[in-house]
Amino acid sequence: MAKWDKNTFIQKAKINCEPHISNIVLDLVKFAETGADIVQWGKGEGHGTMRYKCKTDDYGVLPLFEVTTNGQINFLLNALRAKVRKKEILRDY
């Protein structure tokens, strides 16, 4: 599987995760579709990723979190630190 999309991501998450975890992953996918400016699907072979990105006036496009088909959520704090220098914003995040 060379590239992921919504359908393949959800199918793999349902296979890899327990039902209550896959329901949370599905809710996060729905949240990203409605709230994100950009939803980016991974290109990896082992497991799929979905990345939530938003556009800002001051900092450009910022990736905020990603979810894997293994049910993990990663908050992309280092990517945020690279663009945002205000400690108040980072602390709130």
PDB file of N, CA and C in Angstrom:
ATOM      1  N   MET A   1       0.852  -1.167   0.000  1.00  0.00           N
ATOM      2  CA  MET A   1       0.000   0.000   0.000  1.00  0.00           C
ATOM      3  C   MET A   1       0.902   1.235   0.000  1.00  0.00           C
ATOM      4  N   ALA A   2       0.904   1.968  -1.074  1.00  0.00           N
ATOM      5  CA  ALA A   2       1.843   3.067  -1.219  1.00  0.00           C
ATOM      6  C   ALA A   2       1.303   4.386  -0.685  1.00  0.00           C
ATOM      7  N   LYS A   3       0.017   4.603  -0.770  1.00  0.00           N
ATOM      8  CA  LYS A   3      -0.531   5.870  -0.320  1.00  0.00           C
ATOM      9  C   LYS A   3      -1.857   5.624   0.391  1.00  0.00           C
ATOM     10  N   TRP A   4      -2.097   6.387   1.444  1.00  0.00           N
ATOM     11  CA  TRP A   4      -3.291   6.223   2.252  1.00  0.00           C
ATOM     12  C   TRP A   4      -4.342   7.249   1.863  1.00  0.00           C
ATOM     13  N   ASP A   5      -5.597   6.879   2.060  1.00  0.00           N
ATOM     14  CA  ASP A   5      -6.709   7.811   1.938  1.00  0.00           C
ATOM     15  C   ASP A   5      -7.667   7.515   3.094  1.00  0.00           C
ATOM     16  N   LYS A   6      -8.766   8.226   3.135  1.00  0.00           N
ATOM     17  CA  LYS A   6      -9.694   8.077   4.250  1.00  0.00           C
ATOM     18  C   LYS A   6     -10.182   6.637   4.404  1.00  0.00           C
ATOM     19  N   ASN A   7     -10.602   6.032   3.323  1.00  0.00           N
ATOM     20  CA  ASN A   7     -11.180   4.689   3.398  1.00  0.00           C
ATOM     21  C   ASN A   7     -10.169   3.640   3.844  1.00  0.00           C
ATOM     22  N   THR A   8      -8.989   3.640   3.240  1.00  0.00           N
ATOM     23  CA  THR A   8      -7.982   2.645   3.622  1.00  0.00           C
ATOM     24  C   THR A   8      -7.499   2.882   5.046  1.00  0.00           C
ATOM     25  N   PHE A   9      -7.409   4.142   5.446  1.00  0.00           N
ATOM     26  CA  PHE A   9      -6.988   4.480   6.806  1.00  0.00           C
ATOM     27  C   PHE A   9      -7.980   3.925   7.830  1.00  0.00           C
ATOM     28  N   ILE A  10      -9.270   4.161   7.603  1.00  0.00           N
ATOM     29  CA  ILE A  10     -10.297   3.694   8.536  1.00  0.00           C
ATOM     30  C   ILE A  10     -10.354   2.172   8.576  1.00  0.00           C
ATOM     31  N   GLN A  11     -10.258   1.526   7.421  1.00  0.00           N
ATOM     32  CA  GLN A  11     -10.279   0.064   7.384  1.00  0.00           C
ATOM     33  C   GLN A  11      -9.130  -0.531   8.185  1.00  0.00           C
ATOM     34  N   LYS A  12      -7.932   0.010   8.003  1.00  0.00           N
ATOM     35  CA  LYS A  12      -6.756  -0.513   8.709  1.00  0.00           C
ATOM     36  C   LYS A  12      -6.848  -0.230  10.210  1.00  0.00           C
ATOM     37  N   ALA A  13      -7.391   0.928  10.581  1.00  0.00           N
ATOM     38  CA  ALA A  13      -7.549   1.246  11.998  1.00  0.00           C
ATOM     39  C   ALA A  13      -8.537   0.292  12.663  1.00  0.00           C
ATOM     40  N   LYS A  14      -9.598  -0.086  11.952  1.00  0.00           N
ATOM     41  CA  LYS A  14     -10.566  -1.025  12.513  1.00  0.00           C
ATOM     42  C   LYS A  14      -9.955  -2.406  12.707  1.00  0.00           C
ATOM     43  N   ILE A  15      -9.022  -2.780  11.836  1.00  0.00           N
ATOM     44  CA  ILE A  15      -8.348  -4.075  11.951  1.00  0.00           C
ATOM     45  C   ILE A  15      -7.333  -4.057  13.102  1.00  0.00           C
ATOM     46  N   ASN A  16      -6.558  -2.967  13.198  1.00  0.00           N
ATOM     47  CA  ASN A  16      -5.451  -2.904  14.153  1.00  0.00           C
ATOM     48  C   ASN A  16      -5.863  -2.549  15.574  1.00  0.00           C
ATOM     49  N   CYS A  17      -6.968  -1.857  15.749  1.00  0.00           N
ATOM     50  CA  CYS A  17      -7.325  -1.310  17.059  1.00  0.00           C
ATOM     51  C   CYS A  17      -8.529  -2.022  17.662  1.00  0.00           C
ATOM     52  N   GLU A  18      -8.630  -1.915  18.960  1.00  0.00           N
ATOM     53  CA  GLU A  18      -9.824  -2.383  19.645  1.00  0.00           C
ATOM     54  C   GLU A  18     -10.993  -1.488  19.249  1.00  0.00           C
ATOM     55  N   PRO A  19     -12.219  -1.981  19.347  1.00  0.00           N
ATOM     56  CA  PRO A  19     -13.368  -1.207  18.864  1.00  0.00           C
ATOM     57  C   PRO A  19     -13.504   0.194  19.463  1.00  0.00           C
ATOM     58  N   HIS A  20     -13.271   0.337  20.773  1.00  0.00           N
ATOM     59  CA  HIS A  20     -13.421   1.671  21.356  1.00  0.00           C
ATOM     60  C   HIS A  20     -12.326   2.626  20.871  1.00  0.00           C
ATOM     61  N   ILE A  21     -11.148   2.115  20.576  1.00  0.00           N
ATOM     62  CA  ILE A  21     -10.071   2.946  20.035  1.00  0.00           C
ATOM     63  C   ILE A  21     -10.367   3.318  18.584  1.00  0.00           C
ATOM     64  N   SER A  22     -10.839   2.368  17.790  1.00  0.00           N
ATOM     65  CA  SER A  22     -11.141   2.670  16.387  1.00  0.00           C
ATOM     66  C   SER A  22     -12.282   3.677  16.278  1.00  0.00           C
ATOM     67  N   ASN A  23     -13.218   3.676  17.233  1.00  0.00           N
ATOM     68  CA  ASN A  23     -14.279   4.685  17.230  1.00  0.00           C
ATOM     69  C   ASN A  23     -13.710   6.086  17.482  1.00  0.00           C
ATOM     70  N   ILE A  24     -12.723   6.181  18.363  1.00  0.00           N
ATOM     71  CA  ILE A  24     -12.070   7.465  18.619  1.00  0.00           C
ATOM     72  C   ILE A  24     -11.302   7.924  17.387  1.00  0.00           C
ATOM     73  N   VAL A  25     -10.602   6.997  16.733  1.00  0.00           N
ATOM     74  CA  VAL A  25      -9.879   7.332  15.504  1.00  0.00           C
ATOM     75  C   VAL A  25     -10.861   7.833  14.443  1.00  0.00           C
ATOM     76  N   LEU A  26     -11.993   7.182  14.304  1.00  0.00           N
ATOM     77  CA  LEU A  26     -13.019   7.604  13.350  1.00  0.00           C
ATOM     78  C   LEU A  26     -13.547   8.994  13.691  1.00  0.00           C
ATOM     79  N   ASP A  27     -13.750   9.271  14.976  1.00  0.00           N
ATOM     80  CA  ASP A  27     -14.191  10.604  15.399  1.00  0.00           C
ATOM     81  C   ASP A  27     -13.141  11.662  15.073  1.00  0.00           C
ATOM     82  N   LEU A  28     -11.870  11.328  15.248  1.00  0.00           N
ATOM     83  CA  LEU A  28     -10.804  12.280  14.918  1.00  0.00           C
ATOM     84  C   LEU A  28     -10.720  12.541  13.413  1.00  0.00           C
ATOM     85  N   VAL A  29     -10.964  11.524  12.604  1.00  0.00           N
ATOM     86  CA  VAL A  29     -10.996  11.703  11.145  1.00  0.00           C
ATOM     87  C   VAL A  29     -12.143  12.630  10.764  1.00  0.00           C
ATOM     88  N   LYS A  30     -13.319  12.402  11.354  1.00  0.00           N
ATOM     89  CA  LYS A  30     -14.465  13.278  11.077  1.00  0.00           C
ATOM     90  C   LYS A  30     -14.187  14.706  11.535  1.00  0.00           C
ATOM     91  N   PHE A  31     -13.570  14.854  12.715  1.00  0.00           N
ATOM     92  CA  PHE A  31     -13.217  16.178  13.221  1.00  0.00           C
ATOM     93  C   PHE A  31     -12.246  16.881  12.271  1.00  0.00           C
ATOM     94  N   ALA A  32     -11.268  16.155  11.771  1.00  0.00           N
ATOM     95  CA  ALA A  32     -10.296  16.741  10.849  1.00  0.00           C
ATOM     96  C   ALA A  32     -10.956  17.160   9.543  1.00  0.00           C
ATOM     97  N   GLU A  33     -11.877  16.358   9.058  1.00  0.00           N
ATOM     98  CA  GLU A  33     -12.552  16.710   7.804  1.00  0.00           C
ATOM     99  C   GLU A  33     -13.359  17.997   7.936  1.00  0.00           C
ATOM    100  N   THR A  34     -13.955  18.218   9.083  1.00  0.00           N
ATOM    101  CA  THR A  34     -14.786  19.409   9.263  1.00  0.00           C
ATOM    102  C   THR A  34     -13.999  20.617   9.741  1.00  0.00           C
ATOM    103  N   GLY A  35     -12.920  20.398  10.511  1.00  0.00           N
ATOM    104  CA  GLY A  35     -12.237  21.523  11.131  1.00  0.00           C
ATOM    105  C   GLY A  35     -10.892  21.904  10.550  1.00  0.00           C
ATOM    106  N   ALA A  36     -10.220  20.977   9.901  1.00  0.00           N
ATOM    107  CA  ALA A  36      -8.867  21.256   9.413  1.00  0.00           C
ATOM    108  C   ALA A  36      -8.905  22.001   8.087  1.00  0.00           C
ATOM    109  N   ASP A  37      -7.903  22.842   7.894  1.00  0.00           N
ATOM    110  CA  ASP A  37      -7.737  23.460   6.581  1.00  0.00           C
ATOM    111  C   ASP A  37      -7.137  22.463   5.595  1.00  0.00           C
ATOM    112  N   ILE A  38      -6.252  21.614   6.095  1.00  0.00           N
ATOM    113  CA  ILE A  38      -5.617  20.587   5.263  1.00  0.00           C
ATOM    114  C   ILE A  38      -5.600  19.275   6.049  1.00  0.00           C
ATOM    115  N   VAL A  39      -6.068  18.210   5.437  1.00  0.00           N
ATOM    116  CA  VAL A  39      -5.938  16.866   5.994  1.00  0.00           C
ATOM    117  C   VAL A  39      -4.949  16.133   5.104  1.00  0.00           C
ATOM    118  N   GLN A  40      -3.840  15.730   5.673  1.00  0.00           N
ATOM    119  CA  GLN A  40      -2.782  15.084   4.897  1.00  0.00           C
ATOM    120  C   GLN A  40      -2.722  13.609   5.268  1.00  0.00           C
ATOM    121  N   TRP A  41      -2.760  12.763   4.261  1.00  0.00           N
ATOM    122  CA  TRP A  41      -2.686  11.311   4.461  1.00  0.00           C
ATOM    123  C   TRP A  41      -1.268  10.854   4.202  1.00  0.00           C
ATOM    124  N   GLY A  42      -0.786   9.916   5.003  1.00  0.00           N
ATOM    125  CA  GLY A  42       0.582   9.435   4.905  1.00  0.00           C
ATOM    126  C   GLY A  42       0.842   8.602   3.668  1.00  0.00           C
ATOM    127  N   LYS A  43       2.130   8.317   3.465  1.00  0.00           N
ATOM    128  CA  LYS A  43       2.563   7.532   2.313  1.00  0.00           C
ATOM    129  C   LYS A  43       3.354   6.309   2.738  1.00  0.00           C
ATOM    130  N   GLY A  44       3.343   5.994   4.023  1.00  0.00           N
ATOM    131  CA  GLY A  44       4.146   4.896   4.546  1.00  0.00           C
ATOM    132  C   GLY A  44       3.590   3.527   4.209  1.00  0.00           C
ATOM    133  N   GLU A  45       4.438   2.539   4.338  1.00  0.00           N
ATOM    134  CA  GLU A  45       4.055   1.165   4.040  1.00  0.00           C
ATOM    135  C   GLU A  45       3.519   0.433   5.269  1.00  0.00           C
ATOM    136  N   GLY A  46       4.124   0.645   6.430  1.00  0.00           N
ATOM    137  CA  GLY A  46       3.784  -0.121   7.611  1.00  0.00           C
ATOM    138  C   GLY A  46       2.451   0.239   8.238  1.00  0.00           C
ATOM    139  N   HIS A  47       2.230   1.508   8.472  1.00  0.00           N
ATOM    140  CA  HIS A  47       0.976   1.965   9.053  1.00  0.00           C
ATOM    141  C   HIS A  47       0.625   3.329   8.469  1.00  0.00           C
ATOM    142  N   GLY A  48      -0.644   3.664   8.514  1.00  0.00           N
ATOM    143  CA  GLY A  48      -1.110   4.911   7.931  1.00  0.00           C
ATOM    144  C   GLY A  48      -1.118   6.045   8.936  1.00  0.00           C
ATOM    145  N   THR A  49      -1.021   7.255   8.424  1.00  0.00           N
ATOM    146  CA  THR A  49      -1.114   8.443   9.268  1.00  0.00           C
ATOM    147  C   THR A  49      -2.067   9.445   8.634  1.00  0.00           C
ATOM    148  N   MET A  50      -2.719  10.201   9.498  1.00  0.00           N
ATOM    149  CA  MET A  50      -3.542  11.321   9.078  1.00  0.00           C
ATOM    150  C   MET A  50      -3.064  12.522   9.875  1.00  0.00           C
ATOM    151  N   ARG A  51      -2.704  13.579   9.187  1.00  0.00           N
ATOM    152  CA  ARG A  51      -2.180  14.768   9.837  1.00  0.00           C
ATOM    153  C   ARG A  51      -3.158  15.923   9.693  1.00  0.00           C
ATOM    154  N   TYR A  52      -3.426  16.586  10.811  1.00  0.00           N
ATOM    155  CA  TYR A  52      -4.328  17.730  10.888  1.00  0.00           C
ATOM    156  C   TYR A  52      -3.490  18.992  10.775  1.00  0.00           C
ATOM    157  N   LYS A  53      -3.775  19.824   9.756  1.00  0.00           N
ATOM    158  CA  LYS A  53      -3.042  21.070   9.558  1.00  0.00           C
ATOM    159  C   LYS A  53      -4.021  22.228   9.480  1.00  0.00           C
ATOM    160  N   CYS A  54      -3.594  23.367  10.013  1.00  0.00           N
ATOM    161  CA  CYS A  54      -4.431  24.560   9.925  1.00  0.00           C
ATOM    162  C   CYS A  54      -3.588  25.724   9.413  1.00  0.00           C
ATOM    163  N   LYS A  55      -4.262  26.635   8.731  1.00  0.00           N
ATOM    164  CA  LYS A  55      -3.606  27.837   8.209  1.00  0.00           C
ATOM    165  C   LYS A  55      -3.748  28.956   9.234  1.00  0.00           C
ATOM    166  N   THR A  56      -2.664  29.710   9.426  1.00  0.00           N
ATOM    167  CA  THR A  56      -2.691  30.842  10.338  1.00  0.00           C
ATOM    168  C   THR A  56      -2.229  32.083   9.593  1.00  0.00           C
ATOM    169  N   ASP A  57      -2.640  33.232  10.075  1.00  0.00           N
ATOM    170  CA  ASP A  57      -2.219  34.487   9.463  1.00  0.00           C
ATOM    171  C   ASP A  57      -0.758  34.790   9.756  1.00  0.00           C
ATOM    172  N   ASP A  58      -0.303  34.444  10.952  1.00  0.00           N
ATOM    173  CA  ASP A  58       1.047  34.809  11.381  1.00  0.00           C
ATOM    174  C   ASP A  58       2.122  33.777  11.059  1.00  0.00           C
ATOM    175  N   TYR A  59       1.756  32.495  11.054  1.00  0.00           N
ATOM    176  CA  TYR A  59       2.774  31.449  10.989  1.00  0.00           C
ATOM    177  C   TYR A  59       2.652  30.514   9.789  1.00  0.00           C
ATOM    178  N   GLY A  60       1.721  30.761   8.903  1.00  0.00           N
ATOM    179  CA  GLY A  60       1.534  29.884   7.757  1.00  0.00           C
ATOM    180  C   GLY A  60       0.769  28.632   8.139  1.00  0.00           C
ATOM    181  N   VAL A  61       1.061  27.534   7.491  1.00  0.00           N
ATOM    182  CA  VAL A  61       0.377  26.268   7.766  1.00  0.00           C
ATOM    183  C   VAL A  61       1.090  25.556   8.919  1.00  0.00           C
ATOM    184  N   LEU A  62       0.311  25.197   9.936  1.00  0.00           N
ATOM    185  CA  LEU A  62       0.868  24.513  11.103  1.00  0.00           C
ATOM    186  C   LEU A  62       0.245  23.130  11.260  1.00  0.00           C
ATOM    187  N   PRO A  63       1.065  22.087  11.322  1.00  0.00           N
ATOM    188  CA  PRO A  63       0.523  20.761  11.655  1.00  0.00           C
ATOM    189  C   PRO A  63       0.333  20.685  13.170  1.00  0.00           C
ATOM    190  N   LEU A  64      -0.847  20.305  13.613  1.00  0.00           N
ATOM    191  CA  LEU A  64      -1.117  20.277  15.053  1.00  0.00           C
ATOM    192  C   LEU A  64      -1.018  18.879  15.652  1.00  0.00           C
ATOM    193  N   PHE A  65      -1.563  17.875  14.955  1.00  0.00           N
ATOM    194  CA  PHE A  65      -1.454  16.514  15.465  1.00  0.00           C
ATOM    195  C   PHE A  65      -1.582  15.534  14.312  1.00  0.00           C
ATOM    196  N   GLU A  66      -1.183  14.289  14.593  1.00  0.00           N
ATOM    197  CA  GLU A  66      -1.393  13.211  13.635  1.00  0.00           C
ATOM    198  C   GLU A  66      -1.873  11.973  14.370  1.00  0.00           C
ATOM    199  N   VAL A  67      -2.645  11.173  13.664  1.00  0.00           N
ATOM    200  CA  VAL A  67      -3.207   9.941  14.196  1.00  0.00           C
ATOM    201  C   VAL A  67      -2.727   8.802  13.312  1.00  0.00           C
ATOM    202  N   THR A  68      -2.385   7.673  13.925  1.00  0.00           N
ATOM    203  CA  THR A  68      -1.928   6.525  13.151  1.00  0.00           C
ATOM    204  C   THR A  68      -2.999   5.435  13.149  1.00  0.00           C
ATOM    205  N   THR A  69      -2.850   4.505  12.243  1.00  0.00           N
ATOM    206  CA  THR A  69      -3.784   3.381  12.178  1.00  0.00           C
ATOM    207  C   THR A  69      -3.575   2.414  13.343  1.00  0.00           C
ATOM    208  N   ASN A  70      -2.539   2.628  14.132  1.00  0.00           N
ATOM    209  CA  ASN A  70      -2.324   1.835  15.344  1.00  0.00           C
ATOM    210  C   ASN A  70      -3.058   2.432  16.539  1.00  0.00           C
ATOM    211  N   GLY A  71      -3.735   3.570  16.327  1.00  0.00           N
ATOM    212  CA  GLY A  71      -4.486   4.198  17.392  1.00  0.00           C
ATOM    213  C   GLY A  71      -3.708   5.202  18.211  1.00  0.00           C
ATOM    214  N   GLN A  72      -2.532   5.563  17.760  1.00  0.00           N
ATOM    215  CA  GLN A  72      -1.721   6.540  18.486  1.00  0.00           C
ATOM    216  C   GLN A  72      -2.015   7.939  17.970  1.00  0.00           C
ATOM    217  N   ILE A  73      -1.952   8.910  18.874  1.00  0.00           N
ATOM    218  CA  ILE A  73      -2.052  10.309  18.483  1.00  0.00           C
ATOM    219  C   ILE A  73      -0.749  10.986  18.892  1.00  0.00           C
ATOM    220  N   ASN A  74      -0.192  11.735  17.970  1.00  0.00           N
ATOM    221  CA  ASN A  74       1.061  12.445  18.211  1.00  0.00           C
ATOM    222  C   ASN A  74       0.793  13.936  18.075  1.00  0.00           C
ATOM    223  N   PHE A  75       1.135  14.680  19.127  1.00  0.00           N
ATOM    224  CA  PHE A  75       1.031  16.131  19.073  1.00  0.00           C
ATOM    225  C   PHE A  75       2.365  16.666  18.584  1.00  0.00           C
ATOM    226  N   LEU A  76       2.338  17.411  17.513  1.00  0.00           N
ATOM    227  CA  LEU A  76       3.553  17.812  16.807  1.00  0.00           C
ATOM    228  C   LEU A  76       4.125  19.098  17.393  1.00  0.00           C
ATOM    229  N   LEU A  77       4.572  18.991  18.629  1.00  0.00           N
ATOM    230  CA  LEU A  77       5.066  20.151  19.363  1.00  0.00           C
ATOM    231  C   LEU A  77       6.361  20.696  18.774  1.00  0.00           C
ATOM    232  N   ASN A  78       7.255  19.839  18.319  1.00  0.00           N
ATOM    233  CA  ASN A  78       8.510  20.318  17.738  1.00  0.00           C
ATOM    234  C   ASN A  78       8.278  21.086  16.445  1.00  0.00           C
ATOM    235  N   ALA A  79       7.300  20.678  15.637  1.00  0.00           N
ATOM    236  CA  ALA A  79       6.969  21.422  14.427  1.00  0.00           C
ATOM    237  C   ALA A  79       6.409  22.784  14.785  1.00  0.00           C
ATOM    238  N   LEU A  80       5.655  22.847  15.864  1.00  0.00           N
ATOM    239  CA  LEU A  80       5.101  24.119  16.324  1.00  0.00           C
ATOM    240  C   LEU A  80       6.206  25.017  16.870  1.00  0.00           C
ATOM    241  N   ARG A  81       7.130  24.444  17.608  1.00  0.00           N
ATOM    242  CA  ARG A  81       8.249  25.225  18.154  1.00  0.00           C
ATOM    243  C   ARG A  81       9.118  25.823  17.057  1.00  0.00           C
ATOM    244  N   ALA A  82       9.213  25.147  15.922  1.00  0.00           N
ATOM    245  CA  ALA A  82      10.050  25.637  14.830  1.00  0.00           C
ATOM    246  C   ALA A  82       9.503  26.935  14.235  1.00  0.00           C
ATOM    247  N   LYS A  83       8.191  27.141  14.325  1.00  0.00           N
ATOM    248  CA  LYS A  83       7.586  28.329  13.724  1.00  0.00           C
ATOM    249  C   LYS A  83       7.125  29.359  14.745  1.00  0.00           C
ATOM    250  N   VAL A  84       6.657  28.911  15.886  1.00  0.00           N
ATOM    251  CA  VAL A  84       6.083  29.814  16.885  1.00  0.00           C
ATOM    252  C   VAL A  84       7.093  30.035  17.997  1.00  0.00           C
ATOM    253  N   ARG A  85       7.427  31.280  18.237  1.00  0.00           N
ATOM    254  CA  ARG A  85       8.423  31.606  19.260  1.00  0.00           C
ATOM    255  C   ARG A  85       7.802  32.087  20.571  1.00  0.00           C
ATOM    256  N   LYS A  86       6.525  32.392  20.578  1.00  0.00           N
ATOM    257  CA  LYS A  86       5.881  32.902  21.779  1.00  0.00           C
ATOM    258  C   LYS A  86       5.619  31.764  22.753  1.00  0.00           C
ATOM    259  N   LYS A  87       6.216  31.866  23.923  1.00  0.00           N
ATOM    260  CA  LYS A  87       6.088  30.793  24.911  1.00  0.00           C
ATOM    261  C   LYS A  87       4.657  30.628  25.412  1.00  0.00           C
ATOM    262  N   GLU A  88       3.875  31.722  25.400  1.00  0.00           N
ATOM    263  CA  GLU A  88       2.494  31.631  25.874  1.00  0.00           C
ATOM    264  C   GLU A  88       1.679  30.692  24.996  1.00  0.00           C
ATOM    265  N   ILE A  89       1.881  30.782  23.689  1.00  0.00           N
ATOM    266  CA  ILE A  89       1.146  29.922  22.743  1.00  0.00           C
ATOM    267  C   ILE A  89       1.553  28.470  22.941  1.00  0.00           C
ATOM    268  N   LEU A  90       2.850  28.232  23.056  1.00  0.00           N
ATOM    269  CA  LEU A  90       3.336  26.866  23.243  1.00  0.00           C
ATOM    270  C   LEU A  90       2.860  26.283  24.565  1.00  0.00           C
ATOM    271  N   ARG A  91       2.854  27.098  25.617  1.00  0.00           N
ATOM    272  CA  ARG A  91       2.401  26.631  26.919  1.00  0.00           C
ATOM    273  C   ARG A  91       0.918  26.270  26.881  1.00  0.00           C
ATOM    274  N   ASP A  92       0.115  27.095  26.219  1.00  0.00           N
ATOM    275  CA  ASP A  92      -1.313  26.825  26.115  1.00  0.00           C
ATOM    276  C   ASP A  92      -1.576  25.563  25.320  1.00  0.00           C
ATOM    277  N   TYR A  93      -0.774  25.340  24.286  1.00  0.00           N
ATOM    278  CA  TYR A  93      -0.953  24.143  23.467  1.00  0.00           C
ATOM    279  C   TYR A  93      -0.640  22.912  24.277  1.00  0.00           C
TER     280      TYR A  93
END
